[in-house]
Amino acid sequence: MLLRVVISIVSALGLLALLQGSKGVYALDEKEPNNNYQEGRLLIEDEVYWGKTIRRLQTSFPVPKIPTSAPIRPRPLITDIDVEIFCLDEDDNECNEIDKSEHQCSGMDDITSLTFTFLAVGCDQSLNAQDVDSCEDFVGIQTVTESLIICDDGEEIVFYDETVAVGSRFTVSGIDGGKLPATLSCAIRDRKNNNKVVQTVTVNTRGNDDLFLRDKFGSLQLEGCNDMDCTVNVEYEYKVTNTGNTDLILTLLSRDLDGSIKDMITMLNDLELSSGESTSIKEDAVLDICVEGRYNTTVVVNGETDSGRIVEDSDQYILIVPEIKRSRITIEISCSDDMNNECNDIIPHNDLQCSG
């Protein structure tokens, strides 16, 4: 019991001391201030007291620090360049998707004109799917440099009668824009040898025999029928893009087209490329869809940054022209008797007369 009383007294005295220590600011009775404390002293003591109290509170309950943002690091420099090759025809078809089967002339309803190149070669150089007897050689075809070529219907109507030099083209057209005869016969004469006939060729234009561009009939190579020929106008585009995040200056742009190398850098109006910027060059070309092969186009580009770093890239475009498939149909006629004797070998009998 005595212990409880002592504790109560000590607690009361502590509370009183606390209230008195702050009396200059928080007085219990504002009408009766404690005269033992002057105003200046009270303020000083209060400041000391509460300062210690705040420091103890900060020690027991530290104020959390507000985290600061992470330092901004500079973006790494990326230097890169890209070049691409595109090839389109006049109808915006990709060059490898151009229909190369259109070089067949025999599918036309009416053939009104045929264009040939005069080669001055023998019939052994013929390459076509028509009758193998469509060409006949005479003496002297290989020595001809200039020829008088006459093409007719095999009878009396002449469709062409002109002098042609070796390697030159000529066109045989129907009368007044009409169609050509079903069979066109051409006589090749040596202009410097009294117009002596050195070769004759025959071309079937009826459509029942295959007729392809670049077919050869002795000295005559077919280059076109009506408005169709082997050439297609195409456009190559070389596009260069700065794919890095630093500015570049182009220092090289070179094109290699099947061994034909050309410096294209001088065709650019501006050699500086900002990040993400592109520039391009376009080049016209003529594609021969009748010549089988693979045609390679390669472009190489170099660029340089202000710091002297060099980047480069290249691209390749492969154009494929397939082989022309020529078919030939051969018909053979045979005749034999019931003893399997060939008809022309049958021995005639003179005693087949009934009168005997």
mmCIF file with all atom_site columns, N, CA and C in Angstrom, residues 123-135 208-212 215-217 325-331:
data_model
loop_
_atom_site.group_PDB
_atom_site.id
_atom_site.type_symbol
_atom_site.label_atom_id
_atom_site.label_alt_id
_atom_site.label_comp_id
_atom_site.label_asym_id
_atom_site.label_entity_id
_atom_site.label_seq_id
_atom_site.pdbx_PDB_ins_code
_atom_site.Cartn_x
_atom_site.Cartn_y
_atom_site.Cartn_z
_atom_site.occupancy
_atom_site.B_iso_or_equiv
_atom_site.pdbx_formal_charge
_atom_site.auth_seq_id
_atom_site.auth_comp_id
_atom_site.auth_asym_id
_atom_site.auth_atom_id
_atom_site.pdbx_PDB_model_num
ATOM 1  N N  . CYS A 1 123 ? 20.786 -23.649 -141.711 1.00 0.00 ? 123 CYS A N  1
ATOM 2  C CA . CYS A 1 123 ? 19.576 -24.258 -141.155 1.00 0.00 ? 123 CYS A CA 1
ATOM 3  C C  . CYS A 1 123 ? 19.864 -25.107 -139.923 1.00 0.00 ? 123 CYS A C  1
ATOM 4  N N  . ASP A 1 124 ? 21.114 -25.526 -139.737 1.00 0.00 ? 124 ASP A N  1
ATOM 5  C CA . ASP A 1 124 ? 21.466 -26.317 -138.562 1.00 0.00 ? 124 ASP A CA 1
ATOM 6  C C  . ASP A 1 124 ? 21.372 -25.491 -137.277 1.00 0.00 ? 124 ASP A C  1
ATOM 7  N N  . GLN A 1 125 ? 21.234 -24.180 -137.401 1.00 0.00 ? 125 GLN A N  1
ATOM 8  C CA . GLN A 1 125 ? 21.078 -23.308 -136.239 1.00 0.00 ? 125 GLN A CA 1
ATOM 9  C C  . GLN A 1 125 ? 19.610 -23.061 -135.892 1.00 0.00 ? 125 GLN A C  1
ATOM 10 N N  . SER A 1 126 ? 18.708 -23.693 -136.621 1.00 0.00 ? 126 SER A N  1
ATOM 11 C CA . SER A 1 126 ? 17.277 -23.513 -136.353 1.00 0.00 ? 126 SER A CA 1
ATOM 12 C C  . SER A 1 126 ? 16.929 -24.033 -134.961 1.00 0.00 ? 126 SER A C  1
ATOM 13 N N  . LEU A 1 127 ? 16.013 -23.337 -134.280 1.00 0.00 ? 127 LEU A N  1
ATOM 14 C CA . LEU A 1 127 ? 15.535 -23.741 -132.962 1.00 0.00 ? 127 LEU A CA 1
ATOM 15 C C  . LEU A 1 127 ? 14.080 -23.299 -132.835 1.00 0.00 ? 127 LEU A C  1
ATOM 16 N N  . ASN A 1 128 ? 13.176 -24.229 -133.128 1.00 0.00 ? 128 ASN A N  1
ATOM 17 C CA . ASN A 1 128 ? 11.759 -23.939 -133.036 1.00 0.00 ? 128 ASN A CA 1
ATOM 18 C C  . ASN A 1 128 ? 11.001 -25.253 -132.885 1.00 0.00 ? 128 ASN A C  1
ATOM 19 N N  . ALA A 1 129 ? 9.713  -25.148 -132.652 1.00 0.00 ? 129 ALA A N  1
ATOM 20 C CA . ALA A 1 129 ? 8.891  -26.335 -132.428 1.00 0.00 ? 129 ALA A CA 1
ATOM 21 C C  . ALA A 1 129 ? 8.041  -26.668 -133.643 1.00 0.00 ? 129 ALA A C  1
ATOM 22 N N  . GLN A 1 130 ? 8.391  -26.097 -134.792 1.00 0.00 ? 130 GLN A N  1
ATOM 23 C CA . GLN A 1 130 ? 7.613  -26.350 -135.998 1.00 0.00 ? 130 GLN A CA 1
ATOM 24 C C  . GLN A 1 130 ? 8.295  -27.411 -136.863 1.00 0.00 ? 130 GLN A C  1
ATOM 25 N N  . ASP A 1 131 ? 7.842  -27.538 -138.079 1.00 0.00 ? 131 ASP A N  1
ATOM 26 C CA . ASP A 1 131 ? 8.309  -28.577 -138.984 1.00 0.00 ? 131 ASP A CA 1
ATOM 27 C C  . ASP A 1 131 ? 9.819  -28.443 -139.213 1.00 0.00 ? 131 ASP A C  1
ATOM 28 N N  . VAL A 1 132 ? 10.534 -29.568 -139.066 1.00 0.00 ? 132 VAL A N  1
ATOM 29 C CA . VAL A 1 132 ? 11.984 -29.527 -139.243 1.00 0.00 ? 132 VAL A CA 1
ATOM 30 C C  . VAL A 1 132 ? 12.363 -29.234 -140.694 1.00 0.00 ? 132 VAL A C  1
ATOM 31 N N  . ASP A 1 133 ? 11.430 -29.387 -141.627 1.00 0.00 ? 133 ASP A N  1
ATOM 32 C CA . ASP A 1 133 ? 11.722 -29.125 -143.039 1.00 0.00 ? 133 ASP A CA 1
ATOM 33 C C  . ASP A 1 133 ? 11.396 -27.687 -143.434 1.00 0.00 ? 133 ASP A C  1
ATOM 34 N N  . SER A 1 134 ? 11.257 -26.788 -142.398 1.00 0.00 ? 134 SER A N  1
ATOM 35 C CA . SER A 1 134 ? 10.882 -25.410 -142.706 1.00 0.00 ? 134 SER A CA 1
ATOM 36 C C  . SER A 1 134 ? 12.063 -24.576 -143.184 1.00 0.00 ? 134 SER A C  1
ATOM 37 N N  . CYS A 1 135 ? 13.257 -25.153 -143.255 1.00 0.00 ? 135 CYS A N  1
ATOM 38 C CA . CYS A 1 135 ? 14.441 -24.417 -143.683 1.00 0.00 ? 135 CYS A CA 1
ATOM 39 C C  . CYS A 1 135 ? 15.253 -25.274 -144.660 1.00 0.00 ? 135 CYS A C  1
ATOM 40 N N  . ASN A 1 208 ? -1.590 -23.506 -134.974 1.00 0.00 ? 208 ASN A N  1
ATOM 41 C CA . ASN A 1 208 ? -1.623 -24.926 -134.632 1.00 0.00 ? 208 ASN A CA 1
ATOM 42 C C  . ASN A 1 208 ? -0.222 -25.478 -134.379 1.00 0.00 ? 208 ASN A C  1
ATOM 43 N N  . ASP A 1 209 ? 0.804  -24.689 -134.628 1.00 0.00 ? 209 ASP A N  1
ATOM 44 C CA . ASP A 1 209 ? 2.184  -25.017 -134.258 1.00 0.00 ? 209 ASP A CA 1
ATOM 45 C C  . ASP A 1 209 ? 2.687  -23.943 -133.301 1.00 0.00 ? 209 ASP A C  1
ATOM 46 N N  . ASP A 1 210 ? 3.441  -24.375 -132.301 1.00 0.00 ? 210 ASP A N  1
ATOM 47 C CA . ASP A 1 210 ? 3.991  -23.400 -131.353 1.00 0.00 ? 210 ASP A CA 1
ATOM 48 C C  . ASP A 1 210 ? 4.884  -22.399 -132.075 1.00 0.00 ? 210 ASP A C  1
ATOM 49 N N  . LEU A 1 211 ? 4.738  -21.143 -131.671 1.00 0.00 ? 211 LEU A N  1
ATOM 50 C CA . LEU A 1 211 ? 5.555  -20.073 -132.239 1.00 0.00 ? 211 LEU A CA 1
ATOM 51 C C  . LEU A 1 211 ? 5.965  -19.158 -131.098 1.00 0.00 ? 211 LEU A C  1
ATOM 52 N N  . PHE A 1 212 ? 7.239  -19.212 -130.728 1.00 0.00 ? 212 PHE A N  1
ATOM 53 C CA . PHE A 1 212 ? 7.750  -18.454 -129.598 1.00 0.00 ? 212 PHE A CA 1
ATOM 54 C C  . PHE A 1 212 ? 8.678  -17.344 -130.068 1.00 0.00 ? 212 PHE A C  1
ATOM 55 N N  . ASP A 1 215 ? 12.410 -17.809 -131.401 1.00 0.00 ? 215 ASP A N  1
ATOM 56 C CA . ASP A 1 215 ? 12.539 -18.996 -132.261 1.00 0.00 ? 215 ASP A CA 1
ATOM 57 C C  . ASP A 1 215 ? 13.452 -18.653 -133.430 1.00 0.00 ? 215 ASP A C  1
ATOM 58 N N  . LYS A 1 216 ? 14.219 -19.635 -133.874 1.00 0.00 ? 216 LYS A N  1
ATOM 59 C CA . LYS A 1 216 ? 15.120 -19.446 -135.011 1.00 0.00 ? 216 LYS A CA 1
ATOM 60 C C  . LYS A 1 216 ? 14.677 -20.331 -136.168 1.00 0.00 ? 216 LYS A C  1
ATOM 61 N N  . PHE A 1 217 ? 14.551 -19.705 -137.329 1.00 0.00 ? 217 PHE A N  1
ATOM 62 C CA . PHE A 1 217 ? 14.258 -20.403 -138.579 1.00 0.00 ? 217 PHE A CA 1
ATOM 63 C C  . PHE A 1 217 ? 15.424 -20.126 -139.522 1.00 0.00 ? 217 PHE A C  1
ATOM 64 N N  . LYS A 1 325 ? 10.218 -23.396 -122.725 1.00 0.00 ? 325 LYS A N  1
ATOM 65 C CA . LYS A 1 325 ? 9.934  -24.799 -122.993 1.00 0.00 ? 325 LYS A CA 1
ATOM 66 C C  . LYS A 1 325 ? 9.292  -24.931 -124.378 1.00 0.00 ? 325 LYS A C  1
ATOM 67 N N  . ARG A 1 326 ? 10.052 -25.469 -125.298 1.00 0.00 ? 326 ARG A N  1
ATOM 68 C CA . ARG A 1 326 ? 9.533  -25.687 -126.653 1.00 0.00 ? 326 ARG A CA 1
ATOM 69 C C  . ARG A 1 326 ? 9.194  -27.163 -126.824 1.00 0.00 ? 326 ARG A C  1
ATOM 70 N N  . SER A 1 327 ? 8.019  -27.417 -127.331 1.00 0.00 ? 327 SER A N  1
ATOM 71 C CA . SER A 1 327 ? 7.601  -28.801 -127.561 1.00 0.00 ? 327 SER A CA 1
ATOM 72 C C  . SER A 1 327 ? 7.519  -29.055 -129.059 1.00 0.00 ? 327 SER A C  1
ATOM 73 N N  . ARG A 1 328 ? 7.761  -30.280 -129.434 1.00 0.00 ? 328 ARG A N  1
ATOM 74 C CA . ARG A 1 328 ? 7.677  -30.653 -130.842 1.00 0.00 ? 328 ARG A CA 1
ATOM 75 C C  . ARG A 1 328 ? 6.876  -31.956 -130.957 1.00 0.00 ? 328 ARG A C  1
ATOM 76 N N  . ILE A 1 329 ? 5.907  -31.960 -131.845 1.00 0.00 ? 329 ILE A N  1
ATOM 77 C CA . ILE A 1 329 ? 5.075  -33.148 -132.083 1.00 0.00 ? 329 ILE A CA 1
ATOM 78 C C  . ILE A 1 329 ? 5.487  -33.766 -133.407 1.00 0.00 ? 329 ILE A C  1
ATOM 79 N N  . THR A 1 330 ? 5.786  -35.041 -133.370 1.00 0.00 ? 330 THR A N  1
ATOM 80 C CA . THR A 1 330 ? 6.193  -35.760 -134.580 1.00 0.00 ? 330 THR A CA 1
ATOM 81 C C  . THR A 1 330 ? 5.132  -36.799 -134.928 1.00 0.00 ? 330 THR A C  1
ATOM 82 N N  . ILE A 1 331 ? 4.676  -36.783 -136.172 1.00 0.00 ? 331 ILE A N  1
ATOM 83 C CA . ILE A 1 331 ? 3.676  -37.742 -136.653 1.00 0.00 ? 331 ILE A CA 1
ATOM 84 C C  . ILE A 1 331 ? 4.325  -38.626 -137.706 1.00 0.00 ? 331 ILE A C  1
#
